[in-house]
């Protein structure tokens, strides 16, 4: 019996120490950034306060197939946690936010850094698996062996550590029970309580009244003049300074490309120079070079237009950097393929309008 009791006590001590270790490790993470929904910690984790999911702060960083992506997530140890996994389609869909223009042009919180546009999900269908595009918010089927542009982003469900902490100490009830068991003085609510003996109050002393004497005349009260306190100063609120909001300026570029080509001809130098001059005049501005195509797909390969639009956007970005000296960190290139038409693709003129390059410049305008 003594051996069994000792084993139980040892197991309880180990469990409590494990909880303390895990909780301390989690609670020591320092908040290093946040937005309206996400909180970034210095241990490389991002907490989604809306879904209570914890994400890795960045993806794996290079092309990866589905099997290796699954292994990467399950062996990921960010923040010291061991329960990382691949996200589901719905979790990735919830992470996509079209209203945010994040890092590298992808639509999700800027606290998470993606190096590629497609992220693997944990769900499969036959030989294929699903990826989610953070350019368009769409889910596609792809062979699990495919690696091109695909990334993986570990996720875990947050909150288990907090629940473990909340099950701790009940020292006061235990101490009270121990006191009762060891024969301490019984309280008024316990069976067998004996009240202390009643102590009689002493009789009130007899008051001896002295003979009345003539009261002396009341002294003359000298009233000092009342000094009025100065009125409290009126607090004048400082004028509210509104924080300037960033605005986006779209500058269409009259740059035409040969069929299936992304080389820039010298005659378009002046058109691209307008963007460079604008950015030099506004050094805080950043630009996204958008590449667009029509919907012609003679090869029955939708990704072909996506690659072509990306290559054309990359060419304009490189031209701004190499020719006009714009800092590379201020320019991002994104290819949208046929997904953002500005005219009907049913006519020759409409298709020509849709084959375009635009510079979307974000800057803070002061009023």
Coordinates of C-alpha atoms in Angstrom, one line a residue:
X1 CA 0.0 0.0 0.0
X2 CA 2.8 2.4 0.9
X3 CA 4.6 1.6 -2.4
X4 CA 1.4 2.2 -4.4
X5 CA 0.8 5.6 -2.6
X6 CA 4.4 6.6 -3.3
X7 CA 4.1 5.8 -7.0
X8 CA 0.9 7.9 -7.2
X9 CA 2.6 10.9 -5.6
X10 CA 5.6 10.6 -7.9
X11 CA 3.3 10.6 -11.0
X12 CA 1.4 13.6 -9.7
X13 CA 4.6 15.5 -9.2
X14 CA 5.8 14.7 -12.7
X15 CA 2.5 15.8 -14.2
X16 CA 2.5 19.1 -12.3
X17 CA 6.1 19.8 -13.3
X18 CA 5.3 19.1 -17.0
X19 CA 2.4 21.5 -16.9
X20 CA 4.5 24.2 -15.3
X21 CA 7.3 23.7 -17.9
X22 CA 4.9 23.9 -20.9
X23 CA 3.0 26.8 -19.5
X24 CA 6.2 28.8 -18.7
X25 CA 7.5 28.2 -22.1
X26 CA 4.3 29.5 -23.8
X27 CA 3.8 32.4 -21.4
X28 CA 7.3 33.7 -21.8
X29 CA 6.7 34.4 -25.5
X30 CA 6.8 38.2 -26.1
X31 CA 4.3 40.1 -28.2
X32 CA 6.4 41.7 -31.0
X33 CA 3.6 42.9 -33.4
X34 CA -0.1 42.7 -34.0
X35 CA -3.0 43.8 -36.2
X36 CA -6.7 43.8 -35.7
X37 CA -6.8 40.0 -35.7
X38 CA -3.3 38.4 -35.4
X39 CA -0.6 38.6 -32.7
X40 CA 3.1 37.9 -33.6
X41 CA 5.4 36.4 -30.9
X42 CA 9.2 36.4 -30.7
X43 CA 9.2 32.6 -30.8
X44 CA 8.2 32.5 -34.5
X45 CA 4.5 31.9 -33.9
X46 CA 1.4 33.9 -35.0
X47 CA -1.9 33.7 -33.0
X48 CA -5.2 34.1 -34.9
X49 CA -7.5 35.5 -32.2
X50 CA -10.5 34.8 -34.3
X51 CA -10.1 31.1 -34.8
X52 CA -7.6 30.4 -31.9
X53 CA -5.2 28.8 -34.4
X54 CA -1.5 29.3 -34.1
X55 CA 0.5 29.6 -37.4
X56 CA 4.2 29.5 -38.1
X57 CA 5.4 33.0 -38.9
X58 CA 6.8 31.8 -42.3
X59 CA 6.5 28.9 -44.7
X60 CA 9.2 26.3 -45.5
X61 CA 10.8 28.8 -47.9
X62 CA 11.2 26.7 -51.1
X63 CA 9.3 24.4 -53.5
X64 CA 8.1 21.2 -51.9
X65 CA 5.9 18.2 -52.7
X66 CA 2.9 17.1 -50.6
X67 CA 4.6 14.2 -48.8
X68 CA 7.6 16.3 -47.8
X69 CA 5.3 19.1 -46.8
X70 CA 3.4 16.8 -44.4
X71 CA 6.7 15.6 -42.8
X72 CA 7.9 19.2 -42.5
X73 CA 4.8 20.3 -40.6
X74 CA 4.7 17.2 -38.3
X75 CA 8.4 17.7 -37.4
X76 CA 8.2 21.5 -37.0
X77 CA 9.1 22.6 -33.5
X78 CA 8.3 26.4 -33.6
X79 CA 7.8 27.9 -30.2
X80 CA 8.8 24.6 -28.6
X81 CA 5.5 23.0 -29.5
X82 CA 5.2 19.4 -30.8
X83 CA 1.7 19.3 -32.2
X84 CA 2.1 21.1 -35.5
X85 CA 0.3 19.8 -38.5
X86 CA -0.8 20.6 -42.1
X87 CA -3.7 23.1 -42.4
X88 CA -7.1 22.1 -43.9
X89 CA -8.7 23.7 -46.9
X90 CA -11.1 25.7 -44.7
X91 CA -8.3 26.9 -42.4
X92 CA -6.3 28.2 -45.4
X93 CA -9.5 29.8 -46.8
X94 CA -10.0 31.5 -43.5
X95 CA -6.4 32.9 -43.6
X96 CA -7.0 34.4 -47.0
X97 CA -8.1 38.1 -46.9
X98 CA -8.7 39.9 -50.2
X99 CA -8.8 43.3 -48.4
X100 CA -5.1 42.9 -47.3
X101 CA -2.2 43.4 -49.7
X102 CA 0.4 41.5 -47.7
X103 CA 4.1 40.5 -48.2
X104 CA 5.1 39.7 -51.8
X105 CA 1.6 40.7 -53.0
X106 CA -0.2 37.9 -51.2
X107 CA -3.6 38.4 -49.6
X108 CA -3.1 37.6 -45.9
X109 CA -1.8 39.3 -42.8
X110 CA 1.6 40.9 -43.1
X111 CA 2.7 39.2 -39.9
X112 CA 3.0 35.9 -41.9
X113 CA 5.6 35.7 -44.7
X114 CA 4.8 33.5 -47.7
X115 CA 7.6 32.9 -50.3
X116 CA 5.2 31.3 -52.8
X117 CA 1.6 31.8 -53.9
X118 CA 0.3 28.2 -53.3
X119 CA 0.1 26.4 -49.9
X120 CA -0.6 22.7 -49.5
X121 CA -3.6 21.5 -47.5
X122 CA -3.9 18.2 -45.6
X123 CA -6.8 17.0 -47.7
X124 CA -6.5 14.6 -50.6
X125 CA -8.7 13.2 -53.4
X126 CA -7.4 10.1 -55.0
X127 CA -3.8 10.7 -56.3
X128 CA -4.3 14.5 -56.1
X129 CA -4.2 16.9 -53.2
X130 CA -5.4 20.4 -52.7
X131 CA -3.5 23.7 -52.7
X132 CA -4.9 27.2 -51.9
X133 CA -3.8 30.3 -53.9
X134 CA -3.1 33.4 -51.8
X135 CA -3.3 35.5 -55.0
X136 CA -6.9 34.6 -55.8
X137 CA -8.3 32.7 -52.7
X138 CA -9.1 29.7 -54.9
X139 CA -8.4 26.0 -54.2
X140 CA -7.0 23.7 -56.9
X141 CA -6.3 20.0 -57.3
X142 CA -2.7 19.1 -58.0
X143 CA -0.7 15.9 -58.1
X144 CA 1.0 15.3 -54.8
X145 CA 4.4 15.0 -56.5
X146 CA 4.2 18.5 -57.9
X147 CA 6.6 21.0 -56.2
X148 CA 6.6 24.2 -58.5
X149 CA 5.5 27.3 -56.5
X150 CA 4.0 25.1 -53.7
X151 CA 4.8 25.8 -50.0
X152 CA 3.7 24.5 -46.7
X153 CA 2.7 26.5 -43.6
X154 CA 2.5 24.6 -40.2
X155 CA -0.5 25.2 -38.0
X156 CA -1.7 24.1 -34.6
X157 CA -4.7 24.6 -32.3
X158 CA -3.8 27.0 -29.5
X159 CA -5.2 26.8 -25.9
X160 CA -4.4 23.4 -24.5
X161 CA -1.7 24.8 -22.2
X162 CA -4.0 27.3 -20.7
X163 CA -6.6 24.6 -19.9
X164 CA -3.9 22.6 -18.1
X165 CA -3.0 25.6 -16.0
X166 CA -6.6 26.3 -15.0
X167 CA -6.8 22.9 -13.3
X168 CA -4.2 23.7 -10.7
X169 CA -4.1 24.6 -7.1
X170 CA -6.8 23.9 -4.5
X171 CA -4.5 24.5 -1.5
X172 CA -7.0 26.2 0.7
X173 CA -9.6 23.3 0.7
X174 CA -6.9 20.7 1.2
X175 CA -5.4 22.6 4.1
X176 CA -8.8 23.0 5.7
X177 CA -9.5 19.3 5.3
X178 CA -6.1 18.5 6.8
X179 CA -6.7 20.7 9.8
X180 CA -10.0 18.9 10.5
X181 CA -8.5 15.5 10.1
X182 CA -5.7 16.2 12.6
X183 CA -8.0 17.3 15.4
X184 CA -7.8 21.1 15.2
X185 CA -10.3 23.2 17.1
X186 CA -13.8 22.6 15.7
X187 CA -15.6 25.6 14.1
X188 CA -19.2 26.7 14.7
X189 CA -20.4 24.8 11.6
X190 CA -18.9 21.5 12.6
X191 CA -20.6 18.7 14.5
X192 CA -19.6 18.7 18.2
X193 CA -18.8 22.5 18.3
X194 CA -18.9 23.8 21.9
X195 CA -19.3 27.5 22.3
X196 CA -17.0 29.3 24.7
X197 CA -18.4 30.1 28.2
X198 CA -20.3 33.3 28.4
X199 CA -18.6 36.1 30.3
X200 CA -20.8 38.3 32.4
X201 CA -20.4 42.0 31.7
X202 CA -19.5 44.0 34.9
X203 CA -22.2 46.2 36.5
X204 CA -22.2 49.8 35.3
X205 CA -20.5 52.2 37.7
X206 CA -22.7 54.6 39.8
X207 CA -22.4 58.1 38.3
X208 CA -21.8 60.9 40.9
X209 CA -23.3 64.2 39.8
X210 CA -21.3 67.2 40.8
X211 CA -23.1 70.4 41.8
X212 CA -23.9 72.7 39.0
X213 CA -21.6 75.6 38.5
X214 CA -22.2 78.8 36.5
X215 CA -20.9 78.3 33.0
X216 CA -18.3 80.9 31.9
X217 CA -19.3 83.3 29.2
X218 CA -18.7 81.9 25.7
X219 CA -15.5 83.4 24.1
X220 CA -16.0 85.8 21.3
X221 CA -15.4 84.0 18.1
X222 CA -13.2 85.8 15.6
X223 CA -14.2 85.0 12.1
X224 CA -11.4 85.1 9.6
X225 CA -12.4 86.3 6.1
X226 CA -13.1 83.4 3.8
X227 CA -10.7 83.1 1.0
X228 CA -12.3 81.8 -2.1
X229 CA -10.3 79.1 -4.0
X230 CA -9.4 80.0 -7.5
X231 CA -11.5 78.4 -10.1
X232 CA -10.2 75.2 -11.6
X233 CA -8.5 75.8 -15.0
X234 CA -10.6 74.8 -17.9
X235 CA -8.9 72.0 -19.7
X236 CA -8.7 72.6 -23.4
X237 CA -8.4 69.3 -25.4
X238 CA -5.6 69.2 -27.9
X239 CA -6.8 69.0 -31.4
X240 CA -7.1 65.5 -32.6
X241 CA -4.6 64.7 -35.2
X242 CA -5.9 62.1 -37.7
X243 CA -3.4 59.6 -38.8
X244 CA -3.0 59.8 -42.6
X245 CA -4.3 56.7 -44.3
X246 CA -2.4 55.1 -47.2
X247 CA -3.9 55.6 -50.6
X248 CA -3.4 53.6 -53.8
X249 CA -2.8 55.2 -57.1
X250 CA -3.1 53.1 -60.3
X251 CA -0.9 54.0 -63.2
X252 CA -1.6 52.1 -66.5
X253 CA 1.5 51.5 -68.5
X254 CA 1.3 51.6 -72.3
X255 CA 3.7 48.7 -72.7
X256 CA 3.0 46.1 -75.4
X257 CA 4.6 42.7 -75.7
X258 CA 5.1 40.3 -78.6
X259 CA 3.0 37.2 -78.4
X260 CA 4.2 34.9 -75.6
X261 CA 7.1 37.2 -74.9
X262 CA 8.1 39.3 -71.9
X263 CA 11.0 41.4 -73.4
X264 CA 10.5 45.2 -73.1
X265 CA 11.2 47.2 -76.2
X266 CA 13.2 50.4 -75.9
X267 CA 10.4 52.6 -77.3
X268 CA 8.5 52.1 -74.0
X269 CA 11.2 53.7 -71.9
X270 CA 9.3 57.0 -71.4
X271 CA 6.2 55.2 -70.3
X272 CA 8.0 53.3 -67.6
X273 CA 10.0 56.4 -66.7
X274 CA 6.8 58.1 -65.6
X275 CA 6.4 55.5 -62.8
X276 CA 10.1 55.9 -61.8
X277 CA 9.7 59.7 -61.6
X278 CA 6.6 59.4 -59.5
X279 CA 8.4 57.1 -57.0
X280 CA 11.4 59.3 -56.9
X281 CA 9.2 62.3 -56.0
X282 CA 7.5 60.2 -53.3
X283 CA 10.2 58.2 -51.5
X284 CA 7.8 56.6 -49.1
X285 CA 5.7 55.1 -51.9
X286 CA 5.8 51.4 -52.8
X287 CA 4.6 49.9 -56.0
X288 CA 3.1 46.6 -57.2
X289 CA 3.6 45.9 -60.9
X290 CA 0.6 43.9 -62.1
X291 CA 0.7 41.7 -65.2
X292 CA -2.6 40.9 -67.0
X293 CA -3.5 38.8 -70.0
X294 CA -6.6 38.0 -72.1
X295 CA -8.4 34.6 -71.8
X296 CA -7.0 33.0 -74.9
X297 CA -5.7 29.5 -74.1
X298 CA -4.8 27.7 -77.3
X299 CA -2.7 25.1 -75.4
X300 CA -5.5 24.3 -72.9
X301 CA -3.1 25.2 -70.1
X302 CA -4.5 27.9 -67.8
X303 CA -1.2 28.2 -65.9
X304 CA 0.5 29.3 -69.1
X305 CA -1.2 32.7 -69.0
X306 CA -0.4 33.0 -65.3
X307 CA 3.3 32.4 -65.9
X308 CA 3.3 34.8 -68.9
X309 CA 1.7 37.6 -66.9
X310 CA 4.2 37.1 -64.0
X311 CA 7.1 37.1 -66.4
X312 CA 6.0 40.4 -67.9
X313 CA 5.4 42.0 -64.5
X314 CA 8.9 40.8 -63.4
X315 CA 10.4 42.4 -66.6
X316 CA 8.9 45.8 -65.8
X317 CA 10.0 45.6 -62.2
X318 CA 13.6 44.7 -63.2
X319 CA 13.5 47.6 -65.8
X320 CA 12.6 50.1 -63.0
X321 CA 15.4 48.8 -60.8
X322 CA 18.2 48.5 -63.4
X323 CA 17.4 51.4 -65.6
X324 CA 16.1 54.0 -63.2
X325 CA 17.7 53.0 -59.9
X326 CA 14.5 52.4 -57.9
X327 CA 15.2 50.4 -54.7
X328 CA 14.2 46.8 -55.2
X329 CA 12.5 46.6 -51.8
X330 CA 9.9 49.2 -52.9
X331 CA 8.7 47.2 -55.9
X332 CA 6.7 43.9 -56.0
X333 CA 5.6 42.1 -59.2
X334 CA 2.4 40.0 -59.4
X335 CA 1.0 38.1 -62.4
X336 CA -2.8 37.9 -62.4
X337 CA -3.2 36.1 -65.8
X338 CA -6.8 36.6 -67.2
X339 CA -8.4 36.9 -63.8
X340 CA -8.9 40.7 -63.7
X341 CA -10.2 41.8 -67.1
X342 CA -11.2 45.4 -67.6
X343 CA -13.0 44.7 -70.9
X344 CA -14.9 41.9 -72.6
X345 CA -12.8 39.1 -74.0
X346 CA -15.4 38.5 -76.7
X347 CA -13.9 41.2 -79.0
X348 CA -10.4 41.8 -80.4
X349 CA -10.4 45.3 -78.9
X350 CA -11.4 44.0 -75.5
X351 CA -8.7 41.4 -75.5
X352 CA -6.1 44.0 -76.4
X353 CA -7.2 46.2 -73.4
X354 CA -6.9 43.2 -71.1
X355 CA -3.3 42.5 -72.2
X356 CA -1.8 45.2 -70.0
X357 CA 0.7 46.2 -67.3
X358 CA -0.4 48.4 -64.4
X359 CA 1.6 50.0 -61.6
X360 CA -0.4 50.2 -58.4
X361 CA 1.4 52.6 -56.1
X362 CA 0.6 52.8 -52.4
X363 CA 1.5 56.0 -50.5
X364 CA 0.5 58.2 -47.6
X365 CA -1.1 61.5 -48.7
X366 CA -1.0 64.3 -46.2
X367 CA -3.9 66.8 -46.3

